[in-house]
Amino acid sequence: MKVKNEFRMTVESRSVNESFVRTTVAAFASQLDPTVEEIADIKTAVSEAVTNCIVHAYKECVGKIYIYAALNDESIIRVSIRDRGCGIEDIKKAREPLFTTLGGERAGLGFAVMESFTDKLIVRSKPGKGTTVTMIKKIGGR
Amino acid sequence: MGVKIVTSQQKMTAYLEGEIDHHTAAAIREEIDNAVMLHSPQVLKIDFGAVTFMDSSGVGLAMGRYRTLLMTGGELILSNLSDRNYKMMKLSGLEKIAILNKRENAYESKK
Ligand SMILES: Nc1ncnc2c1ncn2[C@@H]1O[C@H](COP(=O)(O)OP(=O)(O)OP(=O)(O)O)[C@@H](O)[C@H]1O
Ligand SMILES: [Mg+2]
């Protein structure tokens, strides 16, 4: 599986960048000729990951969010979203639907949404070091 | 992004428009809560018909308004949900505490 095209970008963890990043990744993914539904899936999943960096990883500060996306010759898109924020203590628990450490206006559904709108979700995290979320999705796969 | 609130007798309808994410939800939340606290409607209907994008922040927005209504004693209706937004609302179990209505002309293609 050869990488056909890739891009990287870094944004500050400001909420106005949520729409900027999801729109940019969706525009990049459009090279694979996705359906409207597939574009919406990608936008929603990316929005969840970026929002988590802003509201959780860098809760008390503004930090950098590192985005990497790659397309391969089998119409698979891979998106990685990384932060150097607080990290996650218990990843298994964090991925459970409705689990949230914030409450209030948070539903605890971000990971569940990322999982249901992509084919594979990988979460790597170290408390105090940061988190990397990688999502893989086949376009035109169904 | 935005919200238009229409109040008639005891029913309040909040028409959402555009993209709902963590960035835009804060202002929407404030407008709806202010109106609900002022009028204490028996029914709050949130209309998602003109929503073009929504992530889990939209679900959190609905759950939060349910909590506001617990204080004023009203009922929550989420209407005109697209298939995917309906699916996200259901993931949270909102159908147990609110009335969920799908978009009538479901023009979004089903998978
Ligand atoms: N990048 C991150 N850095 C630190 N903690 C995170 C990160 N992403 C997620 N978490 C933790 O995992 C929990 C679950 O995340 P998830 O996105 O599923 O729900 P949420 O963000 O709390 O609510 P919602 O996404 O519905 O608004 C969060 O409450 C938080 O504790
Ligand atoms: Mg989240």
PDB file of C-alpha atoms and ligand atoms in Angstrom:
ATOM      1  CA  MET A   1       0.000   0.000   0.000  1.00  0.00           C
ATOM      2  CA  LYS A   2       1.900   2.964  -1.300  1.00  0.00           C
ATOM      3  CA  VAL A   3       1.201   6.456  -0.066  1.00  0.00           C
ATOM      4  CA  LYS A   4      -0.123   8.439  -2.998  1.00  0.00           C
ATOM      5  CA  ASN A   5      -0.370  11.810  -1.357  1.00  0.00           C
ATOM      6  CA  GLU A   6       0.050  13.225   2.118  1.00  0.00           C
ATOM      7  CA  PHE A   7      -0.050  16.488   4.003  1.00  0.00           C
ATOM      8  CA  ARG A   8       0.803  17.840   7.401  1.00  0.00           C
ATOM      9  CA  MET A   9      -0.300  20.907   9.250  1.00  0.00           C
ATOM     10  CA  THR A  10      -0.093  22.382  12.689  1.00  0.00           C
ATOM     11  CA  VAL A  11      -2.754  24.584  14.253  1.00  0.00           C
ATOM     12  CA  GLU A  12      -3.179  26.214  17.618  1.00  0.00           C
ATOM     13  CA  SER A  13      -5.801  24.719  19.944  1.00  0.00           C
ATOM     14  CA  ARG A  14      -8.348  27.488  19.367  1.00  0.00           C
ATOM     15  CA  SER A  15     -11.959  26.449  18.873  1.00  0.00           C
ATOM     16  CA  VAL A  16     -12.247  28.454  15.650  1.00  0.00           C
ATOM     17  CA  ASN A  17      -9.828  25.891  14.139  1.00  0.00           C
ATOM     18  CA  GLU A  18     -12.307  23.025  14.573  1.00  0.00           C
ATOM     19  CA  SER A  19     -14.105  23.899  11.342  1.00  0.00           C
ATOM     20  CA  PHE A  20     -10.838  24.873   9.623  1.00  0.00           C
ATOM     21  CA  VAL A  21      -9.228  21.475  10.196  1.00  0.00           C
ATOM     22  CA  ARG A  22     -12.270  19.313   9.355  1.00  0.00           C
ATOM     23  CA  THR A  23     -12.908  21.300   6.148  1.00  0.00           C
ATOM     24  CA  THR A  24      -9.244  21.065   5.128  1.00  0.00           C
ATOM     25  CA  VAL A  25      -9.025  17.303   5.695  1.00  0.00           C
ATOM     26  CA  ALA A  26     -12.323  16.832   3.824  1.00  0.00           C
ATOM     27  CA  ALA A  27     -10.982  18.859   0.881  1.00  0.00           C
ATOM     28  CA  PHE A  28      -7.836  16.710   0.849  1.00  0.00           C
ATOM     29  CA  ALA A  29      -9.946  13.520   0.963  1.00  0.00           C
ATOM     30  CA  SER A  30     -11.995  14.700  -2.027  1.00  0.00           C
ATOM     31  CA  GLN A  31      -9.152  13.430  -4.252  1.00  0.00           C
ATOM     32  CA  LEU A  32     -10.529   9.941  -3.575  1.00  0.00           C
ATOM     33  CA  ASP A  33     -13.913  10.969  -4.990  1.00  0.00           C
ATOM     34  CA  PRO A  34     -15.908  10.218  -1.823  1.00  0.00           C
ATOM     35  CA  THR A  35     -19.695  10.352  -1.537  1.00  0.00           C
ATOM     36  CA  VAL A  36     -21.418  13.158   0.360  1.00  0.00           C
ATOM     37  CA  GLU A  37     -21.947  10.715   3.232  1.00  0.00           C
ATOM     38  CA  GLU A  38     -18.273   9.718   3.325  1.00  0.00           C
ATOM     39  CA  ILE A  39     -17.225  13.373   3.421  1.00  0.00           C
ATOM     40  CA  ALA A  40     -19.628  13.957   6.311  1.00  0.00           C
ATOM     41  CA  ASP A  41     -18.176  10.920   8.125  1.00  0.00           C
ATOM     42  CA  ILE A  42     -14.630  12.278   7.777  1.00  0.00           C
ATOM     43  CA  LYS A  43     -15.622  15.797   8.809  1.00  0.00           C
ATOM     44  CA  THR A  44     -17.436  14.564  11.897  1.00  0.00           C
ATOM     45  CA  ALA A  45     -14.650  12.208  13.015  1.00  0.00           C
ATOM     46  CA  VAL A  46     -11.935  14.850  12.525  1.00  0.00           C
ATOM     47  CA  SER A  47     -14.027  17.431  14.356  1.00  0.00           C
ATOM     48  CA  GLU A  48     -14.279  15.083  17.367  1.00  0.00           C
ATOM     49  CA  ALA A  49     -10.532  14.498  17.522  1.00  0.00           C
ATOM     50  CA  VAL A  50      -9.621  18.182  17.177  1.00  0.00           C
ATOM     51  CA  THR A  51     -12.231  19.233  19.734  1.00  0.00           C
ATOM     52  CA  ASN A  52     -10.812  16.723  22.217  1.00  0.00           C
ATOM     53  CA  CYS A  53      -7.352  18.330  21.881  1.00  0.00           C
ATOM     54  CA  ILE A  54      -8.898  21.723  22.638  1.00  0.00           C
ATOM     55  CA  VAL A  55     -11.261  20.855  25.482  1.00  0.00           C
ATOM     56  CA  HIS A  56      -9.259  18.048  27.160  1.00  0.00           C
ATOM     57  CA  ALA A  57      -5.584  17.915  26.163  1.00  0.00           C
ATOM     58  CA  TYR A  58      -5.014  21.663  26.399  1.00  0.00           C
ATOM     59  CA  LYS A  59      -7.795  22.442  28.860  1.00  0.00           C
ATOM     60  CA  GLU A  60      -5.928  25.207  30.676  1.00  0.00           C
ATOM     61  CA  CYS A  61      -3.727  26.506  27.872  1.00  0.00           C
ATOM     62  CA  VAL A  62      -3.272  26.939  24.148  1.00  0.00           C
ATOM     63  CA  GLY A  63      -1.059  24.286  22.574  1.00  0.00           C
ATOM     64  CA  LYS A  64      -0.269  22.909  19.163  1.00  0.00           C
ATOM     65  CA  ILE A  65      -2.314  20.275  17.329  1.00  0.00           C
ATOM     66  CA  TYR A  66      -0.418  18.250  14.716  1.00  0.00           C
ATOM     67  CA  ILE A  67      -2.426  16.875  11.816  1.00  0.00           C
ATOM     68  CA  TYR A  68      -1.205  14.324   9.298  1.00  0.00           C
ATOM     69  CA  ALA A  69      -3.272  12.812   6.512  1.00  0.00           C
ATOM     70  CA  ALA A  70      -2.306  10.330   3.819  1.00  0.00           C
ATOM     71  CA  LEU A  71      -4.057   8.661   0.902  1.00  0.00           C
ATOM     72  CA  ASN A  72      -2.855   5.413  -0.619  1.00  0.00           C
ATOM     73  CA  ASP A  73      -3.436   3.644  -3.912  1.00  0.00           C
ATOM     74  CA  GLU A  74      -6.208   1.537  -2.410  1.00  0.00           C
ATOM     75  CA  SER A  75      -8.446   4.541  -1.697  1.00  0.00           C
ATOM     76  CA  ILE A  76      -7.727   4.464   2.001  1.00  0.00           C
ATOM     77  CA  ILE A  77      -7.355   7.665   3.964  1.00  0.00           C
ATOM     78  CA  ARG A  78      -5.452   7.768   7.231  1.00  0.00           C
ATOM     79  CA  VAL A  79      -5.711  10.794   9.498  1.00  0.00           C
ATOM     80  CA  SER A  80      -3.604  11.298  12.620  1.00  0.00           C
ATOM     81  CA  ILE A  81      -4.296  14.025  15.135  1.00  0.00           C
ATOM     82  CA  ARG A  82      -1.710  14.495  17.839  1.00  0.00           C
ATOM     83  CA  ASP A  83      -1.347  16.749  20.852  1.00  0.00           C
ATOM     84  CA  ARG A  84       1.243  17.237  23.567  1.00  0.00           C
ATOM     85  CA  GLY A  85      -1.380  17.781  26.207  1.00  0.00           C
ATOM     86  CA  CYS A  86      -2.369  16.056  29.449  1.00  0.00           C
ATOM     87  CA  GLY A  87      -2.777  12.548  28.006  1.00  0.00           C
ATOM     88  CA  ILE A  88      -5.325   9.891  28.941  1.00  0.00           C
ATOM     89  CA  GLU A  89      -5.021   7.749  32.091  1.00  0.00           C
ATOM     90  CA  ASP A  90      -7.288   4.888  31.004  1.00  0.00           C
ATOM     91  CA  ILE A  91      -7.789   4.685  27.249  1.00  0.00           C
ATOM     92  CA  LYS A  92     -10.185   1.737  27.400  1.00  0.00           C
ATOM     93  CA  LYS A  93     -12.462   3.614  29.752  1.00  0.00           C
ATOM     94  CA  ALA A  94     -12.174   6.856  27.761  1.00  0.00           C
ATOM     95  CA  ARG A  95     -13.384   5.032  24.638  1.00  0.00           C
ATOM     96  CA  GLU A  96     -16.564   3.771  26.299  1.00  0.00           C
ATOM     97  CA  PRO A  97     -19.674   5.569  25.018  1.00  0.00           C
ATOM     98  CA  LEU A  98     -20.975   8.245  27.414  1.00  0.00           C
ATOM     99  CA  PHE A  99     -17.746   8.324  29.444  1.00  0.00           C
ATOM    100  CA  THR A 100     -16.583  11.888  29.986  1.00  0.00           C
ATOM    101  CA  THR A 101     -14.328  13.586  32.511  1.00  0.00           C
ATOM    102  CA  LEU A 102     -15.931  16.970  31.850  1.00  0.00           C
ATOM    103  CA  GLY A 103     -19.709  16.587  32.015  1.00  0.00           C
ATOM    104  CA  GLY A 104     -21.631  19.821  31.504  1.00  0.00           C
ATOM    105  CA  GLU A 105     -22.103  20.267  27.787  1.00  0.00           C
ATOM    106  CA  ARG A 106     -20.071  17.166  26.849  1.00  0.00           C
ATOM    107  CA  ALA A 107     -21.923  13.997  25.888  1.00  0.00           C
ATOM    108  CA  GLY A 108     -18.992  11.587  26.155  1.00  0.00           C
ATOM    109  CA  LEU A 109     -19.587  10.458  22.587  1.00  0.00           C
ATOM    110  CA  GLY A 110     -16.508  11.679  20.707  1.00  0.00           C
ATOM    111  CA  PHE A 111     -14.668   8.358  20.523  1.00  0.00           C
ATOM    112  CA  ALA A 112     -17.907   6.450  19.845  1.00  0.00           C
ATOM    113  CA  VAL A 113     -18.609   8.784  16.907  1.00  0.00           C
ATOM    114  CA  MET A 114     -15.031   8.464  15.559  1.00  0.00           C
ATOM    115  CA  GLU A 115     -15.379   4.708  15.782  1.00  0.00           C
ATOM    116  CA  SER A 116     -18.740   4.490  14.066  1.00  0.00           C
ATOM    117  CA  PHE A 117     -17.861   6.887  11.216  1.00  0.00           C
ATOM    118  CA  THR A 118     -14.469   5.352  10.314  1.00  0.00           C
ATOM    119  CA  ASP A 119     -13.219   1.783   9.774  1.00  0.00           C
ATOM    120  CA  LYS A 120     -10.519   1.813  12.408  1.00  0.00           C
ATOM    121  CA  LEU A 121      -9.622   4.018  15.357  1.00  0.00           C
ATOM    122  CA  ILE A 122      -6.284   3.763  17.137  1.00  0.00           C
ATOM    123  CA  VAL A 123      -5.666   5.760  20.318  1.00  0.00           C
ATOM    124  CA  ARG A 124      -2.185   6.095  21.811  1.00  0.00           C
ATOM    125  CA  SER A 125      -1.633   8.193  24.894  1.00  0.00           C
ATOM    126  CA  LYS A 126       0.724   8.810  27.778  1.00  0.00           C
ATOM    127  CA  PRO A 127      -0.350  10.841  30.795  1.00  0.00           C
ATOM    128  CA  GLY A 128       1.611  14.080  30.853  1.00  0.00           C
ATOM    129  CA  LYS A 129       2.977  13.509  27.341  1.00  0.00           C
ATOM    130  CA  GLY A 130       0.036  13.666  24.968  1.00  0.00           C
ATOM    131  CA  THR A 131      -2.296  11.713  22.736  1.00  0.00           C
ATOM    132  CA  THR A 132      -2.338  10.528  19.136  1.00  0.00           C
ATOM    133  CA  VAL A 133      -5.599   9.495  17.512  1.00  0.00           C
ATOM    134  CA  THR A 134      -5.370   7.715  14.157  1.00  0.00           C
ATOM    135  CA  MET A 135      -8.405   7.036  11.996  1.00  0.00           C
ATOM    136  CA  ILE A 136      -8.462   4.887   8.892  1.00  0.00           C
ATOM    137  CA  LYS A 137     -11.263   4.852   6.361  1.00  0.00           C
ATOM    138  CA  LYS A 138     -11.726   3.172   3.018  1.00  0.00           C
ATOM    139  CA  ILE A 139     -13.462   5.383   0.483  1.00  0.00           C
ATOM    140  CA  GLY A 140     -15.917   3.682  -1.834  1.00  0.00           C
ATOM    141  CA  GLY A 141     -15.499   0.560   0.239  1.00  0.00           C
ATOM    142  CA  ARG A 142     -19.160  -0.297   0.637  1.00  0.00           C
TER     143      ARG A 142
ATOM    144  CA  MET B   1     -24.269  29.246  12.498  1.00  0.00           C
ATOM    145  CA  GLY B   2     -27.051  30.705  14.525  1.00  0.00           C
ATOM    146  CA  VAL B   3     -30.352  30.286  16.214  1.00  0.00           C
ATOM    147  CA  LYS B   4     -33.757  31.921  15.788  1.00  0.00           C
ATOM    148  CA  ILE B   5     -36.142  31.547  18.682  1.00  0.00           C
ATOM    149  CA  VAL B   6     -39.888  31.793  18.210  1.00  0.00           C
ATOM    150  CA  THR B   7     -42.189  31.755  21.230  1.00  0.00           C
ATOM    151  CA  SER B   8     -45.923  31.287  20.939  1.00  0.00           C
ATOM    152  CA  GLN B   9     -48.038  30.776  24.047  1.00  0.00           C
ATOM    153  CA  GLN B  10     -46.388  27.932  25.924  1.00  0.00           C
ATOM    154  CA  LYS B  11     -44.348  26.541  23.054  1.00  0.00           C
ATOM    155  CA  MET B  12     -40.875  27.693  22.132  1.00  0.00           C
ATOM    156  CA  THR B  13     -39.104  26.688  18.954  1.00  0.00           C
ATOM    157  CA  ALA B  14     -35.380  27.204  18.442  1.00  0.00           C
ATOM    158  CA  TYR B  15     -34.420  26.982  14.777  1.00  0.00           C
ATOM    159  CA  LEU B  16     -30.748  26.069  14.464  1.00  0.00           C
ATOM    160  CA  GLU B  17     -28.872  26.977  11.342  1.00  0.00           C
ATOM    161  CA  GLY B  18     -25.459  26.070   9.920  1.00  0.00           C
ATOM    162  CA  GLU B  19     -22.696  24.146  11.658  1.00  0.00           C
ATOM    163  CA  ILE B  20     -22.888  22.967  15.263  1.00  0.00           C
ATOM    164  CA  ASP B  21     -19.564  22.206  16.906  1.00  0.00           C
ATOM    165  CA  HIS B  22     -17.901  23.044  20.210  1.00  0.00           C
ATOM    166  CA  HIS B  23     -17.004  26.503  18.852  1.00  0.00           C
ATOM    167  CA  THR B  24     -20.523  27.505  17.787  1.00  0.00           C
ATOM    168  CA  ALA B  25     -22.478  25.651  20.490  1.00  0.00           C
ATOM    169  CA  ALA B  26     -21.620  28.078  23.297  1.00  0.00           C
ATOM    170  CA  ALA B  27     -23.517  31.026  21.795  1.00  0.00           C
ATOM    171  CA  ILE B  28     -26.479  28.834  20.837  1.00  0.00           C
ATOM    172  CA  ARG B  29     -26.641  27.435  24.362  1.00  0.00           C
ATOM    173  CA  GLU B  30     -26.676  30.902  25.884  1.00  0.00           C
ATOM    174  CA  GLU B  31     -29.455  32.196  23.639  1.00  0.00           C
ATOM    175  CA  ILE B  32     -31.696  29.201  24.216  1.00  0.00           C
ATOM    176  CA  ASP B  33     -31.104  29.111  27.978  1.00  0.00           C
ATOM    177  CA  ASN B  34     -31.797  32.823  28.329  1.00  0.00           C
ATOM    178  CA  ALA B  35     -35.072  32.451  26.447  1.00  0.00           C
ATOM    179  CA  VAL B  36     -36.099  29.353  28.411  1.00  0.00           C
ATOM    180  CA  MET B  37     -35.369  30.979  31.761  1.00  0.00           C
ATOM    181  CA  LEU B  38     -37.378  34.032  30.721  1.00  0.00           C
ATOM    182  CA  HIS B  39     -40.473  32.237  29.371  1.00  0.00           C
ATOM    183  CA  SER B  40     -40.437  28.796  31.083  1.00  0.00           C
ATOM    184  CA  PRO B  41     -42.117  27.160  28.069  1.00  0.00           C
ATOM    185  CA  GLN B  42     -44.037  23.903  28.503  1.00  0.00           C
ATOM    186  CA  VAL B  43     -42.429  22.631  25.309  1.00  0.00           C
ATOM    187  CA  LEU B  44     -39.042  23.476  23.831  1.00  0.00           C
ATOM    188  CA  LYS B  45     -38.656  22.271  20.274  1.00  0.00           C
ATOM    189  CA  ILE B  46     -35.169  22.441  18.770  1.00  0.00           C
ATOM    190  CA  ASP B  47     -35.375  22.322  14.997  1.00  0.00           C
ATOM    191  CA  PHE B  48     -32.314  20.879  13.216  1.00  0.00           C
ATOM    192  CA  GLY B  49     -33.734  21.314   9.704  1.00  0.00           C
ATOM    193  CA  ALA B  50     -31.165  23.900   8.593  1.00  0.00           C
ATOM    194  CA  VAL B  51     -28.176  22.276  10.318  1.00  0.00           C
ATOM    195  CA  THR B  52     -25.470  21.492   7.753  1.00  0.00           C
ATOM    196  CA  PHE B  53     -22.949  19.902  10.101  1.00  0.00           C
ATOM    197  CA  MET B  54     -23.055  18.521  13.609  1.00  0.00           C
ATOM    198  CA  ASP B  55     -20.682  16.540  15.820  1.00  0.00           C
ATOM    199  CA  SER B  56     -21.155  15.295  19.390  1.00  0.00           C
ATOM    200  CA  SER B  57     -21.276  18.912  20.564  1.00  0.00           C
ATOM    201  CA  GLY B  58     -24.795  18.973  19.093  1.00  0.00           C
ATOM    202  CA  VAL B  59     -25.712  16.015  21.289  1.00  0.00           C
ATOM    203  CA  GLY B  60     -24.200  17.770  24.319  1.00  0.00           C
ATOM    204  CA  LEU B  61     -26.194  20.865  23.407  1.00  0.00           C
ATOM    205  CA  ALA B  62     -29.440  18.866  23.437  1.00  0.00           C
ATOM    206  CA  MET B  63     -28.577  17.096  26.709  1.00  0.00           C
ATOM    207  CA  GLY B  64     -27.695  20.402  28.332  1.00  0.00           C
ATOM    208  CA  ARG B  65     -31.029  21.943  27.292  1.00  0.00           C
ATOM    209  CA  TYR B  66     -32.803  18.940  28.770  1.00  0.00           C
ATOM    210  CA  ARG B  67     -31.124  19.825  32.059  1.00  0.00           C
ATOM    211  CA  THR B  68     -32.185  23.459  31.771  1.00  0.00           C
ATOM    212  CA  LEU B  69     -35.764  22.311  31.197  1.00  0.00           C
ATOM    213  CA  LEU B  70     -35.610  20.180  34.332  1.00  0.00           C
ATOM    214  CA  MET B  71     -35.327  23.434  36.262  1.00  0.00           C
ATOM    215  CA  THR B  72     -38.180  25.212  34.476  1.00  0.00           C
ATOM    216  CA  GLY B  73     -40.333  22.096  34.004  1.00  0.00           C
ATOM    217  CA  GLY B  74     -40.687  21.760  30.242  1.00  0.00           C
ATOM    218  CA  GLU B  75     -40.598  19.014  27.662  1.00  0.00           C
ATOM    219  CA  LEU B  76     -37.927  18.663  24.957  1.00  0.00           C
ATOM    220  CA  ILE B  77     -38.515  17.853  21.296  1.00  0.00           C
ATOM    221  CA  LEU B  78     -35.668  17.469  18.800  1.00  0.00           C
ATOM    222  CA  SER B  79     -37.093  17.763  15.318  1.00  0.00           C
ATOM    223  CA  ASN B  80     -36.023  17.619  11.688  1.00  0.00           C
ATOM    224  CA  LEU B  81     -32.992  15.454  12.480  1.00  0.00           C
ATOM    225  CA  SER B  82     -31.088  14.063   9.497  1.00  0.00           C
ATOM    226  CA  ASP B  83     -30.437  10.320   9.558  1.00  0.00           C
ATOM    227  CA  ARG B  84     -26.892  10.752  10.881  1.00  0.00           C
ATOM    228  CA  ASN B  85     -27.863  13.321  13.490  1.00  0.00           C
ATOM    229  CA  TYR B  86     -30.706  11.079  14.633  1.00  0.00           C
ATOM    230  CA  LYS B  87     -28.189   8.235  14.957  1.00  0.00           C
ATOM    231  CA  MET B  88     -25.857  10.402  17.080  1.00  0.00           C
ATOM    232  CA  MET B  89     -28.710  11.544  19.353  1.00  0.00           C
ATOM    233  CA  LYS B  90     -29.707   7.919  19.879  1.00  0.00           C
ATOM    234  CA  LEU B  91     -26.153   6.939  20.849  1.00  0.00           C
ATOM    235  CA  SER B  92     -26.612   9.123  23.918  1.00  0.00           C
ATOM    236  CA  GLY B  93     -29.947   7.631  24.927  1.00  0.00           C
ATOM    237  CA  LEU B  94     -31.709  10.969  24.388  1.00  0.00           C
ATOM    238  CA  GLU B  95     -34.736   9.149  22.946  1.00  0.00           C
ATOM    239  CA  LYS B  96     -35.563   8.100  26.513  1.00  0.00           C
ATOM    240  CA  ILE B  97     -35.868  11.652  27.806  1.00  0.00           C
ATOM    241  CA  ALA B  98     -36.843  13.634  24.719  1.00  0.00           C
ATOM    242  CA  ILE B  99     -38.972  13.211  21.619  1.00  0.00           C
ATOM    243  CA  LEU B 100     -36.851  12.702  18.507  1.00  0.00           C
ATOM    244  CA  ASN B 101     -38.279  13.430  15.062  1.00  0.00           C
ATOM    245  CA  LYS B 102     -36.454  12.717  11.827  1.00  0.00           C
ATOM    246  CA  ARG B 103     -36.442  15.021   8.836  1.00  0.00           C
ATOM    247  CA  GLU B 104     -39.634  14.531   6.845  1.00  0.00           C
ATOM    248  CA  ASN B 105     -38.121  14.720   3.402  1.00  0.00           C
ATOM    249  CA  ALA B 106     -35.106  12.571   4.221  1.00  0.00           C
ATOM    250  CA  TYR B 107     -33.094  13.574   1.182  1.00  0.00           C
ATOM    251  CA  GLU B 108     -29.898  12.208   2.662  1.00  0.00           C
ATOM    252  CA  SER B 109     -29.049   8.901   1.042  1.00  0.00           C
ATOM    253  CA  LYS B 110     -29.126   5.873   3.281  1.00  0.00           C
ATOM    254  CA  LYS B 111     -26.100   3.616   3.451  1.00  0.00           C
TER     255      LYS B 111
HETATM  256  N1  LIG C   1      -6.752  14.411  23.312  1.00  0.00           N
HETATM  257  C1  LIG C   1      -7.125  14.094  24.569  1.00  0.00           C
HETATM  258  N2  LIG C   1      -6.340  14.431  25.629  1.00  0.00           N
HETATM  259  C2  LIG C   1      -6.717  14.129  26.891  1.00  0.00           C
HETATM  260  N3  LIG C   1      -7.851  13.474  27.216  1.00  0.00           N
HETATM  261  C3  LIG C   1      -8.675  13.116  26.211  1.00  0.00           C
HETATM  262  C4  LIG C   1      -8.370  13.408  24.847  1.00  0.00           C
HETATM  263  N4  LIG C   1      -9.366  12.921  24.076  1.00  0.00           N
HETATM  264  C5  LIG C   1     -10.254  12.357  24.925  1.00  0.00           C
HETATM  265  N5  LIG C   1      -9.861  12.460  26.211  1.00  0.00           N
HETATM  266  C6  LIG C   1     -10.547  11.906  27.399  1.00  0.00           C
HETATM  267  O1  LIG C   1     -11.443  10.892  26.971  1.00  0.00           O
HETATM  268  C7  LIG C   1     -12.784  11.197  27.391  1.00  0.00           C
HETATM  269  C8  LIG C   1     -13.764  10.715  26.358  1.00  0.00           C
HETATM  270  O2  LIG C   1     -13.627  11.465  25.137  1.00  0.00           O
HETATM  271  P1  LIG C   1     -14.875  11.617  24.168  1.00  0.00           P
HETATM  272  O3  LIG C   1     -14.495  12.476  23.014  1.00  0.00           O
HETATM  273  O4  LIG C   1     -15.402  10.256  23.845  1.00  0.00           O
HETATM  274  O5  LIG C   1     -15.977  12.334  25.080  1.00  0.00           O
HETATM  275  P2  LIG C   1     -16.003  13.877  25.560  1.00  0.00           P
HETATM  276  O6  LIG C   1     -15.005  14.666  24.791  1.00  0.00           O
HETATM  277  O7  LIG C   1     -15.871  13.901  27.024  1.00  0.00           O
HETATM  278  O8  LIG C   1     -17.481  14.323  25.162  1.00  0.00           O
HETATM  279  P3  LIG C   1     -17.973  14.731  23.651  1.00  0.00           P
HETATM  280  O9  LIG C   1     -16.916  14.259  22.700  1.00  0.00           O
HETATM  281  O10 LIG C   1     -19.262  14.013  23.471  1.00  0.00           O
HETATM  282  O11 LIG C   1     -18.122  16.186  23.658  1.00  0.00           O
HETATM  283  C9  LIG C   1     -12.794  12.682  27.641  1.00  0.00           C
HETATM  284  O12 LIG C   1     -13.777  13.060  28.570  1.00  0.00           O
HETATM  285  C10 LIG C   1     -11.366  12.937  28.159  1.00  0.00           C
HETATM  286  O13 LIG C   1     -11.260  12.622  29.530  1.00  0.00           O
HETATM  287 MG    MG C   2     -14.930  14.589  22.711  1.00  0.00          MG
END
